mmCIF file of the C-alpha atoms, coordinates in Angstrom:
data_MODEL
# 
_entry.id   MODEL 
# 
loop_
_atom_site.group_PDB 
_atom_site.id 
_atom_site.type_symbol 
_atom_site.label_atom_id 
_atom_site.label_alt_id 
_atom_site.label_comp_id 
_atom_site.label_asym_id 
_atom_site.label_entity_id 
_atom_site.label_seq_id 
_atom_site.pdbx_PDB_ins_code 
_atom_site.Cartn_x 
_atom_site.Cartn_y 
_atom_site.Cartn_z 
_atom_site.occupancy 
_atom_site.B_iso_or_equiv 
_atom_site.pdbx_formal_charge 
_atom_site.auth_seq_id 
_atom_site.auth_comp_id 
_atom_site.auth_asym_id 
_atom_site.auth_atom_id 
_atom_site.pdbx_PDB_model_num 
ATOM 1   C CA . MET A 1 1   ? 0.000   0.000   0.000  1.00 0.00 ? 1   MET A CA 1 
ATOM 2   C CA . THR A 1 2   ? 1.309   3.409   -0.981 1.00 0.00 ? 2   THR A CA 1 
ATOM 3   C CA . HIS A 1 3   ? -0.191  6.843   -0.488 1.00 0.00 ? 3   HIS A CA 1 
ATOM 4   C CA . PRO A 1 4   ? -1.570  8.254   -3.789 1.00 0.00 ? 4   PRO A CA 1 
ATOM 5   C CA . ASN A 1 5   ? 0.889   11.151  -3.551 1.00 0.00 ? 5   ASN A CA 1 
ATOM 6   C CA . GLY A 1 6   ? 3.714   9.069   -2.117 1.00 0.00 ? 6   GLY A CA 1 
ATOM 7   C CA . ARG A 1 7   ? 7.138   8.651   -3.651 1.00 0.00 ? 7   ARG A CA 1 
ATOM 8   C CA . GLN A 1 8   ? 9.160   5.491   -4.056 1.00 0.00 ? 8   GLN A CA 1 
ATOM 9   C CA . ILE A 1 9   ? 12.916  5.860   -4.569 1.00 0.00 ? 9   ILE A CA 1 
ATOM 10  C CA . ALA A 1 10  ? 14.243  2.866   -6.496 1.00 0.00 ? 10  ALA A CA 1 
ATOM 11  C CA . ASN A 1 11  ? 17.846  2.915   -5.271 1.00 0.00 ? 11  ASN A CA 1 
ATOM 12  C CA . PRO A 1 12  ? 18.070  5.266   -2.266 1.00 0.00 ? 12  PRO A CA 1 
ATOM 13  C CA . SER A 1 13  ? 21.463  6.391   -1.056 1.00 0.00 ? 13  SER A CA 1 
ATOM 14  C CA . GLN A 1 14  ? 22.612  5.842   2.529  1.00 0.00 ? 14  GLN A CA 1 
ATOM 15  C CA . ARG A 1 15  ? 21.936  9.515   3.201  1.00 0.00 ? 15  ARG A CA 1 
ATOM 16  C CA . GLN A 1 16  ? 18.383  9.230   1.884  1.00 0.00 ? 16  GLN A CA 1 
ATOM 17  C CA . ILE A 1 17  ? 17.753  6.118   3.966  1.00 0.00 ? 17  ILE A CA 1 
ATOM 18  C CA . ALA A 1 18  ? 19.055  7.851   7.097  1.00 0.00 ? 18  ALA A CA 1 
ATOM 19  C CA . ASN A 1 19  ? 17.064  11.035  6.426  1.00 0.00 ? 19  ASN A CA 1 
ATOM 20  C CA . ARG A 1 20  ? 13.916  9.047   5.743  1.00 0.00 ? 20  ARG A CA 1 
ATOM 21  C CA . GLU A 1 21  ? 14.210  7.247   9.082  1.00 0.00 ? 21  GLU A CA 1 
ATOM 22  C CA . ALA A 1 22  ? 14.953  10.513  10.906 1.00 0.00 ? 22  ALA A CA 1 
ATOM 23  C CA . LEU A 1 23  ? 11.857  12.131  9.384  1.00 0.00 ? 23  LEU A CA 1 
ATOM 24  C CA . LEU A 1 24  ? 9.645   9.162   10.282 1.00 0.00 ? 24  LEU A CA 1 
ATOM 25  C CA . ASN A 1 25  ? 10.846  9.232   13.893 1.00 0.00 ? 25  ASN A CA 1 
ATOM 26  C CA . ALA A 1 26  ? 10.493  13.008  14.203 1.00 0.00 ? 26  ALA A CA 1 
ATOM 27  C CA . ALA A 1 27  ? 7.033   13.064  12.605 1.00 0.00 ? 27  ALA A CA 1 
ATOM 28  C CA . GLU A 1 28  ? 5.863   10.188  14.784 1.00 0.00 ? 28  GLU A CA 1 
ATOM 29  C CA . ALA A 1 29  ? 6.952   11.957  17.983 1.00 0.00 ? 29  ALA A CA 1 
ATOM 30  C CA . LEU A 1 30  ? 5.491   15.339  17.007 1.00 0.00 ? 30  LEU A CA 1 
ATOM 31  C CA . PHE A 1 31  ? 2.201   13.978  15.652 1.00 0.00 ? 31  PHE A CA 1 
ATOM 32  C CA . ALA A 1 32  ? 1.806   11.951  18.864 1.00 0.00 ? 32  ALA A CA 1 
ATOM 33  C CA . SER A 1 33  ? 2.314   15.027  21.044 1.00 0.00 ? 33  SER A CA 1 
ATOM 34  C CA . TYR A 1 34  ? 0.471   17.703  19.068 1.00 0.00 ? 34  TYR A CA 1 
ATOM 35  C CA . GLY A 1 35  ? -1.669  16.011  16.425 1.00 0.00 ? 35  GLY A CA 1 
ATOM 36  C CA . TYR A 1 36  ? -1.257  15.832  12.674 1.00 0.00 ? 36  TYR A CA 1 
ATOM 37  C CA . HIS A 1 37  ? -2.881  19.169  11.845 1.00 0.00 ? 37  HIS A CA 1 
ATOM 38  C CA . ALA A 1 38  ? -0.962  21.183  14.458 1.00 0.00 ? 38  ALA A CA 1 
ATOM 39  C CA . VAL A 1 39  ? 2.524   20.154  13.341 1.00 0.00 ? 39  VAL A CA 1 
ATOM 40  C CA . PRO A 1 40  ? 4.142   22.171  10.524 1.00 0.00 ? 40  PRO A CA 1 
ATOM 41  C CA . VAL A 1 41  ? 6.621   20.485  8.193  1.00 0.00 ? 41  VAL A CA 1 
ATOM 42  C CA . ARG A 1 42  ? 9.362   22.839  9.342  1.00 0.00 ? 42  ARG A CA 1 
ATOM 43  C CA . ASP A 1 43  ? 9.081   21.507  12.906 1.00 0.00 ? 43  ASP A CA 1 
ATOM 44  C CA . ILE A 1 44  ? 9.447   17.938  11.643 1.00 0.00 ? 44  ILE A CA 1 
ATOM 45  C CA . THR A 1 45  ? 12.520  18.710  9.555  1.00 0.00 ? 45  THR A CA 1 
ATOM 46  C CA . GLY A 1 46  ? 13.980  20.767  12.393 1.00 0.00 ? 46  GLY A CA 1 
ATOM 47  C CA . LEU A 1 47  ? 13.723  17.851  14.814 1.00 0.00 ? 47  LEU A CA 1 
ATOM 48  C CA . ALA A 1 48  ? 15.047  15.457  12.186 1.00 0.00 ? 48  ALA A CA 1 
ATOM 49  C CA . LYS A 1 49  ? 17.866  17.889  11.308 1.00 0.00 ? 49  LYS A CA 1 
ATOM 50  C CA . VAL A 1 50  ? 17.259  17.708  7.555  1.00 0.00 ? 50  VAL A CA 1 
ATOM 51  C CA . ARG A 1 51  ? 16.280  20.176  4.831  1.00 0.00 ? 51  ARG A CA 1 
ATOM 52  C CA . VAL A 1 52  ? 12.601  21.177  4.615  1.00 0.00 ? 52  VAL A CA 1 
ATOM 53  C CA . ALA A 1 53  ? 12.542  19.975  1.005  1.00 0.00 ? 53  ALA A CA 1 
ATOM 54  C CA . GLU A 1 54  ? 13.366  16.419  2.119  1.00 0.00 ? 54  GLU A CA 1 
ATOM 55  C CA . VAL A 1 55  ? 9.745   15.785  3.137  1.00 0.00 ? 55  VAL A CA 1 
ATOM 56  C CA . ASN A 1 56  ? 8.624   16.303  -0.436 1.00 0.00 ? 56  ASN A CA 1 
ATOM 57  C CA . ASP A 1 57  ? 11.698  14.697  -1.976 1.00 0.00 ? 57  ASP A CA 1 
ATOM 58  C CA . LEU A 1 58  ? 11.502  11.494  0.088  1.00 0.00 ? 58  LEU A CA 1 
ATOM 59  C CA . PHE A 1 59  ? 7.762   11.151  0.741  1.00 0.00 ? 59  PHE A CA 1 
ATOM 60  C CA . GLY A 1 60  ? 5.797   13.454  -1.542 1.00 0.00 ? 60  GLY A CA 1 
ATOM 61  C CA . GLY A 1 61  ? 4.475   15.773  1.175  1.00 0.00 ? 61  GLY A CA 1 
ATOM 62  C CA . LYS A 1 62  ? 3.280   15.874  4.766  1.00 0.00 ? 62  LYS A CA 1 
ATOM 63  C CA . GLU A 1 63  ? 0.192   13.724  4.171  1.00 0.00 ? 63  GLU A CA 1 
ATOM 64  C CA . ALA A 1 64  ? 2.242   10.987  2.530  1.00 0.00 ? 64  ALA A CA 1 
ATOM 65  C CA . LEU A 1 65  ? 4.740   11.186  5.403  1.00 0.00 ? 65  LEU A CA 1 
ATOM 66  C CA . PHE A 1 66  ? 1.928   10.687  7.909  1.00 0.00 ? 66  PHE A CA 1 
ATOM 67  C CA . TYR A 1 67  ? 0.710   7.702   5.916  1.00 0.00 ? 67  TYR A CA 1 
ATOM 68  C CA . GLU A 1 68  ? 4.188   6.152   6.047  1.00 0.00 ? 68  GLU A CA 1 
ATOM 69  C CA . VAL A 1 69  ? 4.440   6.774   9.797  1.00 0.00 ? 69  VAL A CA 1 
ATOM 70  C CA . ILE A 1 70  ? 1.348   4.630   10.353 1.00 0.00 ? 70  ILE A CA 1 
ATOM 71  C CA . LYS A 1 71  ? 2.311   2.088   7.718  1.00 0.00 ? 71  LYS A CA 1 
ATOM 72  C CA . ARG A 1 72  ? 5.773   1.488   9.194  1.00 0.00 ? 72  ARG A CA 1 
ATOM 73  C CA . ARG A 1 73  ? 4.611   -0.265  12.357 1.00 0.00 ? 73  ARG A CA 1 
ATOM 74  C CA . ALA A 1 74  ? 1.112   -1.527  11.495 1.00 0.00 ? 74  ALA A CA 1 
ATOM 75  C CA . PRO A 1 75  ? 2.249   -4.779  9.809  1.00 0.00 ? 75  PRO A CA 1 
ATOM 76  C CA . ILE A 1 76  ? 4.229   -5.727  12.926 1.00 0.00 ? 76  ILE A CA 1 
ATOM 77  C CA . ILE A 1 77  ? 1.168   -5.383  15.149 1.00 0.00 ? 77  ILE A CA 1 
ATOM 78  C CA . ASN A 1 78  ? -1.027  -7.202  12.642 1.00 0.00 ? 78  ASN A CA 1 
ATOM 79  C CA . SER A 1 79  ? 1.408   -10.112 12.332 1.00 0.00 ? 79  SER A CA 1 
ATOM 80  C CA . MET A 1 80  ? 1.579   -10.520 16.099 1.00 0.00 ? 80  MET A CA 1 
ATOM 81  C CA . ARG A 1 81  ? -2.211  -10.468 16.311 1.00 0.00 ? 81  ARG A CA 1 
ATOM 82  C CA . GLN A 1 82  ? -2.516  -13.076 13.583 1.00 0.00 ? 82  GLN A CA 1 
ATOM 83  C CA . ASN A 1 83  ? -0.034  -15.373 15.326 1.00 0.00 ? 83  ASN A CA 1 
ATOM 84  C CA . ASN A 1 84  ? -1.842  -14.958 18.639 1.00 0.00 ? 84  ASN A CA 1 
ATOM 85  C CA . LEU A 1 85  ? -5.195  -15.699 17.036 1.00 0.00 ? 85  LEU A CA 1 
ATOM 86  C CA . ASN A 1 86  ? -3.819  -18.835 15.415 1.00 0.00 ? 86  ASN A CA 1 
ATOM 87  C CA . ALA A 1 87  ? -2.474  -19.989 18.787 1.00 0.00 ? 87  ALA A CA 1 
ATOM 88  C CA . ILE A 1 88  ? -5.844  -19.950 20.600 1.00 0.00 ? 88  ILE A CA 1 
ATOM 89  C CA . ARG A 1 89  ? -6.555  -23.492 21.743 1.00 0.00 ? 89  ARG A CA 1 
ATOM 90  C CA . PRO A 1 90  ? -9.938  -24.786 20.523 1.00 0.00 ? 90  PRO A CA 1 
ATOM 91  C CA . ASN A 1 91  ? -10.315 -27.368 23.301 1.00 0.00 ? 91  ASN A CA 1 
ATOM 92  C CA . THR A 1 92  ? -10.690 -24.821 26.112 1.00 0.00 ? 92  THR A CA 1 
ATOM 93  C CA . SER A 1 93  ? -13.876 -23.342 27.576 1.00 0.00 ? 93  SER A CA 1 
ATOM 94  C CA . THR A 1 94  ? -15.796 -20.561 25.869 1.00 0.00 ? 94  THR A CA 1 
ATOM 95  C CA . ASP A 1 95  ? -14.815 -18.096 28.604 1.00 0.00 ? 95  ASP A CA 1 
ATOM 96  C CA . GLU A 1 96  ? -11.160 -19.037 28.234 1.00 0.00 ? 96  GLU A CA 1 
ATOM 97  C CA . ARG A 1 97  ? -11.299 -18.603 24.480 1.00 0.00 ? 97  ARG A CA 1 
ATOM 98  C CA . LEU A 1 98  ? -12.964 -15.209 24.849 1.00 0.00 ? 98  LEU A CA 1 
ATOM 99  C CA . SER A 1 99  ? -10.156 -14.087 27.170 1.00 0.00 ? 99  SER A CA 1 
ATOM 100 C CA . ALA A 1 100 ? -7.589  -15.461 24.733 1.00 0.00 ? 100 ALA A CA 1 
ATOM 101 C CA . TRP A 1 101 ? -9.345  -13.662 21.861 1.00 0.00 ? 101 TRP A CA 1 
ATOM 102 C CA . ILE A 1 102 ? -9.134  -10.368 23.749 1.00 0.00 ? 102 ILE A CA 1 
ATOM 103 C CA . GLN A 1 103 ? -5.484  -10.815 24.620 1.00 0.00 ? 103 GLN A CA 1 
ATOM 104 C CA . ALA A 1 104 ? -4.611  -11.985 21.115 1.00 0.00 ? 104 ALA A CA 1 
ATOM 105 C CA . PHE A 1 105 ? -5.698  -8.589  19.819 1.00 0.00 ? 105 PHE A CA 1 
ATOM 106 C CA . LEU A 1 106 ? -4.428  -6.394  22.633 1.00 0.00 ? 106 LEU A CA 1 
ATOM 107 C CA . ASP A 1 107 ? -1.253  -8.009  23.983 1.00 0.00 ? 107 ASP A CA 1 
ATOM 108 C CA . PRO A 1 108 ? 0.880   -6.902  21.007 1.00 0.00 ? 108 PRO A CA 1 
ATOM 109 C CA . LEU A 1 109 ? 0.179   -3.276  21.922 1.00 0.00 ? 109 LEU A CA 1 
ATOM 110 C CA . HIS A 1 110 ? 1.356   -3.786  25.484 1.00 0.00 ? 110 HIS A CA 1 
ATOM 111 C CA . GLU A 1 111 ? 4.387   -5.804  24.417 1.00 0.00 ? 111 GLU A CA 1 
ATOM 112 C CA . LYS A 1 112 ? 5.518   -3.139  21.974 1.00 0.00 ? 112 LYS A CA 1 
ATOM 113 C CA . SER A 1 113 ? 4.884   -0.331  24.470 1.00 0.00 ? 113 SER A CA 1 
ATOM 114 C CA . GLN A 1 114 ? 7.721   -1.768  26.557 1.00 0.00 ? 114 GLN A CA 1 
ATOM 115 C CA . GLU A 1 115 ? 10.284  -1.422  23.758 1.00 0.00 ? 115 GLU A CA 1 
ATOM 116 C CA . GLY A 1 116 ? 10.980  2.291   23.962 1.00 0.00 ? 116 GLY A CA 1 
ATOM 117 C CA . ASP A 1 117 ? 9.833   5.782   23.050 1.00 0.00 ? 117 ASP A CA 1 
ATOM 118 C CA . GLY A 1 118 ? 9.331   5.040   19.349 1.00 0.00 ? 118 GLY A CA 1 
ATOM 119 C CA . TRP A 1 119 ? 6.609   2.506   19.992 1.00 0.00 ? 119 TRP A CA 1 
ATOM 120 C CA . ARG A 1 120 ? 5.113   4.554   22.817 1.00 0.00 ? 120 ARG A CA 1 
ATOM 121 C CA . ASN A 1 121 ? 4.870   7.547   20.484 1.00 0.00 ? 121 ASN A CA 1 
ATOM 122 C CA . TYR A 1 122 ? 3.250   5.391   17.827 1.00 0.00 ? 122 TYR A CA 1 
ATOM 123 C CA . LEU A 1 123 ? 0.641   4.061   20.253 1.00 0.00 ? 123 LEU A CA 1 
ATOM 124 C CA . ARG A 1 124 ? -0.109  7.569   21.520 1.00 0.00 ? 124 ARG A CA 1 
ATOM 125 C CA . LEU A 1 125 ? -0.640  8.632   17.918 1.00 0.00 ? 125 LEU A CA 1 
ATOM 126 C CA . VAL A 1 126 ? -2.939  5.717   17.078 1.00 0.00 ? 126 VAL A CA 1 
ATOM 127 C CA . ALA A 1 127 ? -4.907  6.461   20.265 1.00 0.00 ? 127 ALA A CA 1 
ATOM 128 C CA . GLN A 1 128 ? -5.686  9.889   18.777 1.00 0.00 ? 128 GLN A CA 1 
ATOM 129 C CA . LEU A 1 129 ? -6.900  8.341   15.545 1.00 0.00 ? 129 LEU A CA 1 
ATOM 130 C CA . ILE A 1 130 ? -9.399  6.044   17.274 1.00 0.00 ? 130 ILE A CA 1 
ATOM 131 C CA . SER A 1 131 ? -11.766 8.956   17.941 1.00 0.00 ? 131 SER A CA 1 
ATOM 132 C CA . SER A 1 132 ? -10.998 11.082  14.881 1.00 0.00 ? 132 SER A CA 1 
ATOM 133 C CA . ARG A 1 133 ? -13.243 11.747  11.885 1.00 0.00 ? 133 ARG A CA 1 
ATOM 134 C CA . SER A 1 134 ? -10.688 13.805  9.974  1.00 0.00 ? 134 SER A CA 1 
ATOM 135 C CA . PRO A 1 135 ? -10.344 12.361  6.433  1.00 0.00 ? 135 PRO A CA 1 
ATOM 136 C CA . ILE A 1 136 ? -6.552  12.118  6.586  1.00 0.00 ? 136 ILE A CA 1 
ATOM 137 C CA . LEU A 1 137 ? -6.677  10.367  9.950  1.00 0.00 ? 137 LEU A CA 1 
ATOM 138 C CA . VAL A 1 138 ? -9.547  8.045   9.013  1.00 0.00 ? 138 VAL A CA 1 
ATOM 139 C CA . SER A 1 139 ? -7.663  7.009   5.872  1.00 0.00 ? 139 SER A CA 1 
ATOM 140 C CA . ILE A 1 140 ? -5.248  4.866   7.901  1.00 0.00 ? 140 ILE A CA 1 
ATOM 141 C CA . ALA A 1 141 ? -8.061  2.458   8.810  1.00 0.00 ? 141 ALA A CA 1 
ATOM 142 C CA . GLU A 1 142 ? -7.038  0.403   5.774  1.00 0.00 ? 142 GLU A CA 1 
ATOM 143 C CA . PHE A 1 143 ? -4.011  -0.820  7.709  1.00 0.00 ? 143 PHE A CA 1 
ATOM 144 C CA . TYR A 1 144 ? -6.054  -2.250  10.560 1.00 0.00 ? 144 TYR A CA 1 
ATOM 145 C CA . ASN A 1 145 ? -9.481  -3.122  9.155  1.00 0.00 ? 145 ASN A CA 1 
ATOM 146 C CA . PRO A 1 146 ? -8.606  -6.539  7.638  1.00 0.00 ? 146 PRO A CA 1 
ATOM 147 C CA . ILE A 1 147 ? -7.291  -8.017  10.896 1.00 0.00 ? 147 ILE A CA 1 
ATOM 148 C CA . ALA A 1 148 ? -10.139 -6.415  12.861 1.00 0.00 ? 148 ALA A CA 1 
ATOM 149 C CA . ILE A 1 149 ? -12.718 -7.971  10.527 1.00 0.00 ? 149 ILE A CA 1 
ATOM 150 C CA . GLN A 1 150 ? -11.051 -11.332 10.986 1.00 0.00 ? 150 GLN A CA 1 
ATOM 151 C CA . PHE A 1 151 ? -11.203 -11.013 14.780 1.00 0.00 ? 151 PHE A CA 1 
ATOM 152 C CA . VAL A 1 152 ? -14.893 -10.068 14.669 1.00 0.00 ? 152 VAL A CA 1 
ATOM 153 C CA . GLY A 1 153 ? -15.493 -13.138 12.520 1.00 0.00 ? 153 GLY A CA 1 
ATOM 154 C CA . GLU A 1 154 ? -13.773 -15.351 15.083 1.00 0.00 ? 154 GLU A CA 1 
ATOM 155 C CA . LEU A 1 155 ? -15.927 -13.872 17.854 1.00 0.00 ? 155 LEU A CA 1 
ATOM 156 C CA . LEU A 1 156 ? -19.039 -14.729 15.850 1.00 0.00 ? 156 LEU A CA 1 
ATOM 157 C CA . LYS A 1 157 ? -17.772 -18.314 15.471 1.00 0.00 ? 157 LYS A CA 1 
ATOM 158 C CA . LEU A 1 158 ? -17.283 -18.490 19.222 1.00 0.00 ? 158 LEU A CA 1 
ATOM 159 C CA . TYR A 1 159 ? -20.811 -17.164 19.828 1.00 0.00 ? 159 TYR A CA 1 
ATOM 160 C CA . PRO A 1 160 ? -22.897 -18.208 16.787 1.00 0.00 ? 160 PRO A CA 1 
ATOM 161 C CA . ALA A 1 161 ? -26.089 -16.602 18.116 1.00 0.00 ? 161 ALA A CA 1 
ATOM 162 C CA . LEU A 1 162 ? -24.413 -13.236 18.666 1.00 0.00 ? 162 LEU A CA 1 
ATOM 163 C CA . PRO A 1 163 ? -25.721 -10.518 16.307 1.00 0.00 ? 163 PRO A CA 1 
ATOM 164 C CA . GLN A 1 164 ? -23.002 -9.058  14.101 1.00 0.00 ? 164 GLN A CA 1 
ATOM 165 C CA . ALA A 1 165 ? -23.780 -5.557  15.366 1.00 0.00 ? 165 ALA A CA 1 
ATOM 166 C CA . THR A 1 166 ? -23.115 -6.684  18.930 1.00 0.00 ? 166 THR A CA 1 
ATOM 167 C CA . ALA A 1 167 ? -19.855 -8.375  17.927 1.00 0.00 ? 167 ALA A CA 1 
ATOM 168 C CA . LEU A 1 168 ? -18.719 -5.179  16.213 1.00 0.00 ? 168 LEU A CA 1 
ATOM 169 C CA . ARG A 1 169 ? -19.530 -3.131  19.309 1.00 0.00 ? 169 ARG A CA 1 
ATOM 170 C CA . VAL A 1 170 ? -17.695 -5.540  21.595 1.00 0.00 ? 170 VAL A CA 1 
ATOM 171 C CA . HIS A 1 171 ? -14.657 -5.088  19.381 1.00 0.00 ? 171 HIS A CA 1 
ATOM 172 C CA . GLN A 1 172 ? -15.102 -1.316  19.258 1.00 0.00 ? 172 GLN A CA 1 
ATOM 173 C CA . PHE A 1 173 ? -15.409 -0.983  23.044 1.00 0.00 ? 173 PHE A CA 1 
ATOM 174 C CA . MET A 1 174 ? -12.415 -3.278  23.543 1.00 0.00 ? 174 MET A CA 1 
ATOM 175 C CA . VAL A 1 175 ? -10.209 -1.194  21.246 1.00 0.00 ? 175 VAL A CA 1 
ATOM 176 C CA . ALA A 1 176 ? -11.357 2.139   22.691 1.00 0.00 ? 176 ALA A CA 1 
ATOM 177 C CA . THR A 1 177 ? -10.767 0.997   26.263 1.00 0.00 ? 177 THR A CA 1 
ATOM 178 C CA . CYS A 1 178 ? -7.353  -0.424  25.485 1.00 0.00 ? 178 CYS A CA 1 
ATOM 179 C CA . PHE A 1 179 ? -6.124  2.659   23.663 1.00 0.00 ? 179 PHE A CA 1 
ATOM 180 C CA . SER A 1 180 ? -7.127  4.819   26.623 1.00 0.00 ? 180 SER A CA 1 
ATOM 181 C CA . VAL A 1 181 ? -4.261  2.999   28.362 1.00 0.00 ? 181 VAL A CA 1 
ATOM 182 C CA . PHE A 1 182 ? -1.725  4.070   25.732 1.00 0.00 ? 182 PHE A CA 1 
ATOM 183 C CA . ALA A 1 183 ? -2.992  7.628   25.209 1.00 0.00 ? 183 ALA A CA 1 
ATOM 184 C CA . ASP A 1 184 ? -0.739  8.800   28.087 1.00 0.00 ? 184 ASP A CA 1 
ATOM 185 C CA . ASN A 1 185 ? -2.781  12.000  28.389 1.00 0.00 ? 185 ASN A CA 1 
ATOM 186 C CA . TYR A 1 186 ? -1.986  12.771  32.049 1.00 0.00 ? 186 TYR A CA 1 
ATOM 187 C CA . ARG A 1 187 ? -5.667  12.575  33.055 1.00 0.00 ? 187 ARG A CA 1 
ATOM 188 C CA . VAL A 1 188 ? -5.067  10.187  35.951 1.00 0.00 ? 188 VAL A CA 1 
ATOM 189 C CA . ASN A 1 189 ? -2.007  12.234  36.934 1.00 0.00 ? 189 ASN A CA 1 
ATOM 190 C CA . THR A 1 190 ? -4.132  15.300  37.538 1.00 0.00 ? 190 THR A CA 1 
ATOM 191 C CA . LEU A 1 191 ? -6.932  13.388  39.246 1.00 0.00 ? 191 LEU A CA 1 
ATOM 192 C CA . SER A 1 192 ? -4.505  11.685  41.641 1.00 0.00 ? 192 SER A CA 1 
ATOM 193 C CA . GLN A 1 193 ? -2.156  14.670  42.061 1.00 0.00 ? 193 GLN A CA 1 
ATOM 194 C CA . GLY A 1 194 ? 0.637   12.588  40.597 1.00 0.00 ? 194 GLY A CA 1 
ATOM 195 C CA . GLN A 1 195 ? 0.146   9.454   42.696 1.00 0.00 ? 195 GLN A CA 1 
ATOM 196 C CA . VAL A 1 196 ? -1.024  7.532   39.606 1.00 0.00 ? 196 VAL A CA 1 
ATOM 197 C CA . THR A 1 197 ? 0.664   8.125   36.254 1.00 0.00 ? 197 THR A CA 1 
ATOM 198 C CA . SER A 1 198 ? -0.700  7.602   32.753 1.00 0.00 ? 198 SER A CA 1 
ATOM 199 C CA . SER A 1 199 ? 2.750   6.484   31.607 1.00 0.00 ? 199 SER A CA 1 
ATOM 200 C CA . ASP A 1 200 ? 2.549   3.316   33.736 1.00 0.00 ? 200 ASP A CA 1 
ATOM 201 C CA . PHE A 1 201 ? 1.205   1.288   30.846 1.00 0.00 ? 201 PHE A CA 1 
ATOM 202 C CA . SER A 1 202 ? 1.657   -2.118  32.468 1.00 0.00 ? 202 SER A CA 1 
ATOM 203 C CA . ALA A 1 203 ? -0.390  -1.358  35.581 1.00 0.00 ? 203 ALA A CA 1 
ATOM 204 C CA . SER A 1 204 ? -3.159  0.246   33.539 1.00 0.00 ? 204 SER A CA 1 
ATOM 205 C CA . TYR A 1 205 ? -3.144  -2.506  30.915 1.00 0.00 ? 205 TYR A CA 1 
ATOM 206 C CA . ASN A 1 206 ? -3.507  -5.333  33.418 1.00 0.00 ? 206 ASN A CA 1 
ATOM 207 C CA . GLN A 1 207 ? -6.522  -3.665  35.000 1.00 0.00 ? 207 GLN A CA 1 
ATOM 208 C CA . ALA A 1 208 ? -7.972  -2.762  31.612 1.00 0.00 ? 208 ALA A CA 1 
ATOM 209 C CA . LEU A 1 209 ? -7.919  -6.451  30.650 1.00 0.00 ? 209 LEU A CA 1 
ATOM 210 C CA . ILE A 1 210 ? -10.079 -7.275  33.675 1.00 0.00 ? 210 ILE A CA 1 
ATOM 211 C CA . PHE A 1 211 ? -12.471 -4.465  32.730 1.00 0.00 ? 211 PHE A CA 1 
ATOM 212 C CA . ILE A 1 212 ? -12.675 -5.519  29.079 1.00 0.00 ? 212 ILE A CA 1 
ATOM 213 C CA . ASN A 1 213 ? -13.196 -9.188  29.886 1.00 0.00 ? 213 ASN A CA 1 
ATOM 214 C CA . ALA A 1 214 ? -16.028 -8.446  32.308 1.00 0.00 ? 214 ALA A CA 1 
ATOM 215 C CA . GLY A 1 215 ? -17.654 -5.964  29.931 1.00 0.00 ? 215 GLY A CA 1 
ATOM 216 C CA . ALA A 1 216 ? -17.491 -8.292  26.933 1.00 0.00 ? 216 ALA A CA 1 
ATOM 217 C CA . LYS A 1 217 ? -19.006 -11.173 28.920 1.00 0.00 ? 217 LYS A CA 1 
ATOM 218 C CA . ALA A 1 218 ? -21.804 -8.961  30.240 1.00 0.00 ? 218 ALA A CA 1 
ATOM 219 C CA . ILE A 1 219 ? -22.709 -7.674  26.785 1.00 0.00 ? 219 ILE A CA 1 
ATOM 220 C CA . ILE A 1 220 ? -22.679 -11.163 25.261 1.00 0.00 ? 220 ILE A CA 1 
ATOM 221 C CA . ALA A 1 221 ? -24.722 -12.619 28.135 1.00 0.00 ? 221 ALA A CA 1 
ATOM 222 C CA . GLY A 1 222 ? -27.325 -9.861  27.731 1.00 0.00 ? 222 GLY A CA 1 
ATOM 223 C CA . VAL A 1 223 ? -28.122 -10.725 24.111 1.00 0.00 ? 223 VAL A CA 1 
# 
């Protein structure tokens, strides 16, 4: 998948490869902190320490750069989710398989959040996109829709009587709750006067799993 305005360089030089990576990292960090629309190209190139023209030369513009920022890490998450889904044991109870289904989708996010600022920035950025209706931000759904549709299908196999609309909402609520963990928006910091921190992803994630499991079971049981 390539952005309609994107550029592909057939034989990039070492300098172009290095500048491309620097721009992706800088854009990812700035978009995560301030949002796509609030970040000017000059700020991205300044952080990356490259010429302003490099954004157009290497990517084809700011929108194409944003597209590549999302594209860079999405396949890694999707592959981990696919492997987790394939590993769910069919000979366990329905409740156990539901929990495994939830963790198959969400655990890759938590695992990657422990690998450093790059992944944490990426997850903060995706957390913004979950609630956005901006055309440029909505356009990245193509990276995640196929695996999401597959997961919804597996939930319907697990609960054959479950209406599709309910399965879609279970998935939607699961994703929204989980990404509130990785938004790192300081909300709990202010509520607790710093005693609880939004950057403690592991503590929040473990409790979010309990919340999501209980909520999913309650919704399914109520159908």
